[in-house]
XYZ file of C-alpha atoms in Angstrom:
404
model
C 27.992 17.732 4.578
C 26.381 14.435 3.501
C 27.612 13.023 0.181
C 24.572 12.364 -2.059
C 24.827 8.741 -3.195
C 22.842 5.507 -3.415
C 23.759 2.156 -1.917
C 25.213 -0.473 -4.246
C 22.395 -2.455 -5.843
C 19.817 0.292 -5.201
C 18.704 2.849 -7.761
C 17.074 6.213 -8.317
C 14.899 6.702 -11.406
C 14.679 9.939 -13.359
C 11.189 11.115 -14.403
C 11.422 9.784 -17.972
C 12.462 6.305 -16.857
C 10.050 6.254 -13.930
C 7.203 7.058 -16.339
C 8.241 4.202 -18.638
C 8.467 1.785 -15.716
C 5.007 2.786 -14.561
C 3.699 2.274 -18.094
C 5.013 -1.312 -18.098
C 3.595 -1.977 -14.619
C 0.194 -0.667 -15.729
C 0.266 -2.972 -18.759
C 1.020 -5.990 -16.574
C -1.644 -4.986 -14.047
C -4.227 -4.686 -16.830
C -3.635 -8.321 -17.855
C -3.937 -9.485 -14.238
C -7.279 -7.731 -13.999
C -8.569 -9.046 -17.343
C -8.012 -12.564 -15.957
C -10.036 -11.761 -12.840
C -7.179 -11.609 -10.330
C -7.526 -9.445 -7.202
C -4.747 -7.285 -5.713
C -3.251 -7.745 -2.263
C -0.308 -6.113 -0.487
C 1.895 -7.445 2.304
C 4.366 -5.643 4.617
C 7.957 -4.937 3.670
C 9.050 -6.583 6.941
C 8.131 -10.110 8.031
C 9.235 -12.245 10.939
C 12.434 -14.001 9.867
C 10.852 -17.393 10.605
C 8.301 -16.710 7.855
C 11.049 -17.149 5.255
C 13.428 -19.521 7.041
C 13.270 -23.042 5.612
C 11.099 -22.001 2.667
C 13.590 -20.608 0.145
C 16.446 -23.124 -0.091
C 20.147 -22.314 -0.353
C 19.428 -18.653 -1.173
C 18.589 -17.914 2.477
C 22.038 -16.334 2.598
C 20.529 -13.497 0.560
C 18.044 -12.398 3.240
C 18.265 -8.819 4.471
C 17.726 -9.753 8.119
C 18.254 -7.987 11.424
C 16.901 -7.545 14.935
C 14.499 -4.649 15.361
C 14.242 -2.318 18.369
C 11.847 -4.744 20.053
C 14.306 -7.621 19.836
C 12.345 -9.383 17.075
C 14.244 -11.202 14.341
C 12.882 -9.824 11.074
C 13.657 -9.859 7.346
C 12.837 -7.624 4.428
C 10.454 -9.249 1.943
C 12.648 -11.699 -0.028
C 9.839 -12.687 -2.384
C 6.060 -12.325 -2.488
C 5.086 -16.005 -2.612
C 6.038 -16.898 0.953
C 4.379 -13.827 2.555
C 1.255 -14.539 0.506
C 1.144 -18.078 1.888
C 1.382 -16.574 5.369
C -1.445 -14.218 4.344
C -3.610 -17.099 3.060
C -3.152 -19.038 6.302
C -3.848 -15.949 8.426
C -7.007 -14.804 6.592
C -8.230 -18.113 5.217
C -11.769 -17.775 6.611
C -12.222 -14.373 4.928
C -11.180 -15.482 1.437
C -13.241 -16.982 -1.378
C -11.595 -20.016 -2.989
C -10.355 -20.493 -5.624
C -8.508 -17.326 -4.652
C -6.781 -15.548 -7.544
C -4.365 -12.909 -6.328
C -1.845 -10.535 -7.856
C 0.762 -8.423 -6.115
C 3.135 -5.726 -7.403
C 5.651 -4.611 -4.766
C 9.415 -4.346 -4.197
C 11.505 -7.175 -2.750
C 15.024 -7.152 -1.337
C 17.908 -9.600 -1.778
C 21.489 -9.179 -0.554
C 23.104 -10.532 -3.703
C 25.916 -9.313 -5.914
C 24.490 -6.695 -8.294
C 24.846 -7.553 -11.979
C 22.962 -7.101 -15.236
C 19.261 -7.520 -14.512
C 19.890 -8.201 -10.793
C 19.590 -5.618 -8.046
C 19.250 -5.633 -4.274
C 15.903 -3.891 -4.443
C 13.589 -4.642 -7.339
C 9.950 -4.974 -8.334
C 8.173 -8.296 -8.643
C 4.775 -8.745 -10.281
C 3.186 -11.949 -8.969
C -0.010 -13.839 -9.783
C -1.256 -17.039 -8.124
C -4.280 -19.317 -7.907
C -4.970 -20.955 -4.527
C -7.310 -23.854 -3.872
C -7.212 -25.780 -7.180
C -5.431 -29.139 -7.326
C -5.930 -29.829 -11.025
C -3.727 -28.956 -13.981
C -6.318 -26.411 -15.154
C -5.023 -23.858 -12.621
C -1.450 -24.300 -13.895
C -2.672 -23.988 -17.482
C -4.668 -20.845 -16.712
C -1.746 -19.190 -14.954
C 0.598 -20.107 -17.829
C -1.962 -18.602 -20.233
C -1.735 -15.423 -18.153
C 2.051 -15.633 -18.484
C 1.782 -15.791 -22.275
C -0.690 -12.911 -22.458
C 1.542 -10.621 -20.390
C 4.410 -10.820 -22.867
C 2.055 -10.574 -25.814
C 0.460 -7.444 -24.315
C 3.867 -5.880 -23.637
C 4.599 -6.104 -27.363
C 7.126 -8.942 -27.543
C 7.094 -10.876 -30.818
C 9.513 -13.588 -29.704
C 9.011 -15.065 -26.233
C 9.085 -18.671 -25.111
C 7.579 -20.249 -22.011
C 9.708 -23.271 -21.121
C 7.633 -25.739 -19.111
C 8.640 -28.764 -17.053
C 7.172 -30.879 -14.244
C 8.928 -31.097 -10.879
C 7.639 -34.679 -10.561
C 10.397 -35.643 -13.015
C 12.844 -34.786 -10.213
C 11.137 -36.968 -7.598
C 14.217 -39.184 -7.139
C 16.742 -36.358 -7.502
C 18.397 -34.841 -4.384
C 17.667 -31.150 -3.879
C 21.365 -30.254 -4.212
C 21.385 -31.785 -7.694
C 18.243 -29.844 -8.652
C 20.009 -26.639 -7.644
C 22.927 -27.516 -9.936
C 20.694 -28.434 -12.890
C 18.874 -25.115 -12.490
C 22.129 -23.438 -13.557
C 22.475 -25.422 -16.807
C 21.640 -22.545 -19.161
C 24.024 -20.245 -17.314
C 27.115 -22.398 -16.713
C 26.789 -25.284 -19.187
C 26.735 -29.070 -18.967
C 30.295 -29.733 -17.793
C 30.175 -27.261 -14.914
C 26.780 -28.614 -13.837
C 28.296 -32.111 -13.669
C 31.233 -30.723 -11.687
C 28.861 -29.087 -9.230
C 26.853 -32.301 -8.812
C 30.093 -34.183 -8.167
C 31.013 -31.594 -5.534
C 27.786 -32.530 -3.726
C 29.061 -36.092 -3.265
C 28.021 -37.963 -6.424
C 30.485 -39.751 -8.718
C 31.146 -38.335 -12.194
C 29.536 -41.396 -13.797
C 26.415 -41.120 -11.653
C 26.233 -37.337 -12.101
C 26.441 -37.686 -15.881
C 23.862 -40.483 -15.881
C 21.453 -38.513 -13.694
C 21.756 -35.400 -15.847
C 21.195 -37.390 -19.060
C 18.201 -39.132 -17.492
C 16.607 -35.766 -16.776
C 17.448 -34.158 -20.122
C 15.997 -37.133 -22.034
C 12.727 -37.178 -20.086
C 9.382 -37.055 -21.909
C 6.461 -34.736 -21.060
C 4.269 -35.934 -18.214
C 0.515 -36.332 -18.585
C 0.083 -33.041 -16.737
C 2.272 -31.196 -19.259
C 0.333 -32.763 -22.148
C -2.961 -31.559 -20.641
C -1.575 -28.062 -20.108
C -0.493 -27.879 -23.740
C -3.964 -28.975 -24.871
C -5.535 -26.260 -22.676
C -3.282 -23.573 -24.147
C -3.977 -24.773 -27.674
C -7.743 -24.540 -27.037
C -7.263 -20.933 -25.914
C -5.654 -20.195 -29.276
C -2.075 -19.596 -28.168
C 0.598 -20.029 -30.834
C 2.450 -23.272 -30.079
C 5.751 -21.621 -30.997
C 5.523 -19.672 -27.714
C 5.540 -22.629 -25.301
C 7.705 -25.769 -25.189
C 8.510 -28.691 -22.917
C 12.031 -28.315 -21.507
C 13.173 -30.989 -18.999
C 16.206 -28.883 -18.021
C 14.027 -26.283 -16.262
C 14.465 -27.058 -12.561
C 13.591 -23.995 -10.421
C 15.751 -24.168 -7.287
C 13.070 -23.145 -4.775
C 12.517 -26.093 -2.462
C 8.768 -25.525 -2.272
C 8.105 -26.407 -5.953
C 5.896 -29.526 -6.281
C 4.455 -29.765 -9.821
C 4.590 -27.859 -13.116
C 7.424 -25.325 -13.285
C 8.113 -22.796 -16.024
C 10.282 -19.888 -17.088
C 10.053 -17.261 -19.814
C 13.014 -16.465 -22.032
C 13.231 -13.726 -24.645
C 15.337 -14.611 -27.708
C 17.799 -11.789 -28.313
C 17.823 -10.616 -24.693
C 21.111 -11.221 -22.913
C 19.965 -11.044 -19.299
C 18.518 -14.527 -18.704
C 14.969 -15.648 -17.934
C 12.413 -12.910 -17.254
C 9.733 -14.874 -15.355
C 9.598 -17.958 -13.167
C 6.640 -19.961 -11.943
C 5.760 -23.202 -10.213
C 3.128 -25.197 -8.392
C 3.738 -25.254 -4.619
C 1.058 -27.320 -2.888
C 2.885 -27.796 0.424
C 4.010 -24.269 1.281
C 0.837 -22.982 2.987
C 0.832 -26.132 5.115
C 3.957 -24.779 6.810
C 1.798 -22.004 8.272
C -1.238 -24.117 9.227
C -2.182 -27.767 9.690
C -3.891 -28.141 6.316
C -2.264 -27.786 2.881
C -3.888 -25.615 0.232
C -2.895 -26.279 -3.392
C -1.301 -23.285 -5.108
C 0.328 -22.319 -8.380
C 1.730 -19.038 -9.646
C 4.620 -16.975 -10.956
C 6.713 -13.865 -10.458
C 7.534 -11.532 -13.346
C 11.123 -10.363 -13.127
C 10.103 -6.797 -13.770
C 13.560 -5.279 -14.212
C 14.670 -7.944 -16.663
C 11.413 -7.645 -18.580
C 11.833 -3.872 -18.722
C 15.462 -4.178 -19.839
C 14.478 -6.682 -22.527
C 11.934 -4.192 -23.856
C 14.631 -1.509 -23.962
C 17.220 -3.800 -25.606
C 14.785 -4.957 -28.280
C 13.408 -1.477 -28.952
C 9.778 -2.242 -28.099
C 9.391 0.194 -25.197
C 7.810 3.312 -26.596
C 8.426 6.817 -25.308
C 6.118 7.708 -22.442
C 5.745 11.408 -21.619
C 6.654 12.192 -18.029
C 5.685 15.840 -18.128
C 2.363 17.593 -18.586
C 0.902 17.949 -22.078
C 0.167 21.651 -21.588
C 1.862 24.405 -19.634
C -0.645 27.104 -18.746
C 1.384 30.274 -18.454
C 0.585 33.271 -16.260
C 1.002 36.344 -18.465
C 0.751 38.730 -15.504
C -0.593 38.507 -11.968
C -3.834 40.323 -12.833
C -4.631 37.480 -15.268
C -3.927 34.669 -12.793
C -7.651 33.952 -12.390
C -8.010 33.355 -16.155
C -5.057 30.950 -16.127
C -6.507 29.096 -13.149
C -9.859 28.753 -14.918
C -8.147 27.320 -18.003
C -5.994 24.821 -16.131
C -9.047 23.646 -14.173
C -11.047 23.187 -17.388
C -8.227 21.226 -19.067
C -7.813 18.966 -16.038
C -11.558 18.324 -16.037
C -11.093 17.109 -19.624
C -8.329 14.728 -18.412
C -5.603 16.674 -20.191
C -2.384 16.711 -18.167
C -1.890 20.375 -17.406
C 0.667 22.282 -15.365
C 0.317 25.855 -14.151
C 3.602 27.730 -14.072
C 4.357 27.907 -10.372
C 6.207 31.232 -9.991
C 4.099 34.355 -10.285
C 5.774 37.329 -11.931
C 8.032 35.289 -14.208
C 8.474 36.646 -17.708
C 6.682 34.796 -20.488
C 9.958 33.962 -22.210
C 11.192 32.199 -19.077
C 7.980 30.199 -18.870
C 8.280 29.102 -22.504
C 11.888 28.026 -21.971
C 10.696 25.980 -18.987
C 8.108 24.218 -21.171
C 10.753 23.521 -23.794
C 13.229 22.044 -21.277
C 10.556 19.727 -19.871
C 9.431 18.649 -23.364
C 5.906 19.887 -22.698
C 3.987 19.712 -25.973
C 1.970 22.938 -25.741
C 2.146 26.293 -23.979
C -1.125 28.131 -23.392
C -0.945 31.923 -23.236
C -3.656 34.325 -22.097
C -2.693 37.944 -22.618
C -4.936 40.972 -21.991
C -6.444 40.853 -25.502
C -7.190 37.119 -25.290
C -8.711 37.489 -21.824
C -11.020 40.268 -23.023
C -12.220 38.253 -26.033
C -12.517 34.809 -24.392
C -9.641 33.469 -26.471
C -6.231 31.851 -25.820
C -3.030 31.386 -27.754
C -1.708 27.847 -27.972
C 1.909 27.332 -28.984
C 3.227 23.993 -30.245
C 6.603 23.841 -28.508
C 8.079 21.438 -31.027
C 7.120 23.179 -34.270
C 6.749 26.739 -32.994
C 3.292 26.934 -34.604
C 0.904 29.200 -32.705
C -2.892 29.326 -33.027
C -5.594 31.461 -31.438
C -8.576 29.501 -30.167
C -11.850 29.980 -28.362
C -11.461 28.697 -24.808
C -14.016 25.961 -25.545
C -11.961 24.693 -28.497
C -8.687 24.168 -26.669
C -9.282 20.713 -25.237
C -10.465 19.237 -28.540
C -7.559 20.808 -30.417
C -4.974 19.361 -28.012
C -6.633 15.938 -27.929
C -6.618 15.727 -31.727
C -2.876 16.356 -31.811
C -1.633 14.117 -29.006
């Protein structure tokens, strides 16, 4: 007998939670679409060389293996690199500027912890083909609108410019990226471990933390202000580093005050990444929503509302001779876009069907007995209050809609 269990870092979702997750995804997707972004999808598996050399020190987190054909492959580590492969592969078929969004799972072989899993959803958006700051500003505006639409009151986009790190070794950037997590002294220790003296490490860190906004950052802030965004929701933060080695310009992260799980979104400009797949570079800028952290922040802060996972109405089958009447009612309700379930087992007693509706938290149970069938009527029971009304079949949809 096989023991039913999930792998560490992988999860099942019960119907109630799955419905809430889908609600959040739909909210994010709606903002992508309002901004005019188009969806794409890429395969779960890519050639390993697609990712190699593009991620930085986190390459140790690849789920990689050799397939049956002897090809070295990896599960999708992120969505940015495969999209750059996609842009290079289908360049002649795309209209630039190309504004894309993508909502798919990614896989990383890291130690599971709060807000971090080995399989998780990312929600990405990017603009390809625009060199100017206006693309960065537009994508940061999209960032702000996502968290506004999700219902957050307090959220801060911390923005920096990777050009401020132009004379900083990549290993030092990786250490500075951990500043919020491990603190100043441990960052200095890590820089020293990379071969720099304590004096030089301290001086370099202070140089970065005392930096002033670049002209690009100033222009982005002006753009956001013109769009009417509250200035309390975006700030210049020179400590934001982003450890991906493909970052080339503005970089940003979203933090939620009161949420304990770290940043919930990361973005950057990466003008040189597509050039690794073709001879010509294409400027690009975009971000990835950390969906699980965003979802957990909504739960922690109490802003994720209940989302029904079950049908609104259970259409019961009083007896087999009245099945046709029940089928007609469930078809009519579905035509009116009311989520309706027909009780699946013929011959079940009505009491059993009502208990089923109660266990699934279905709002209403619709009953058609012999008298109702003869008179073109139905009984509708509110499963929460126990109230029961008799309605004309044409009145049912409006009655339910007015009470849900």
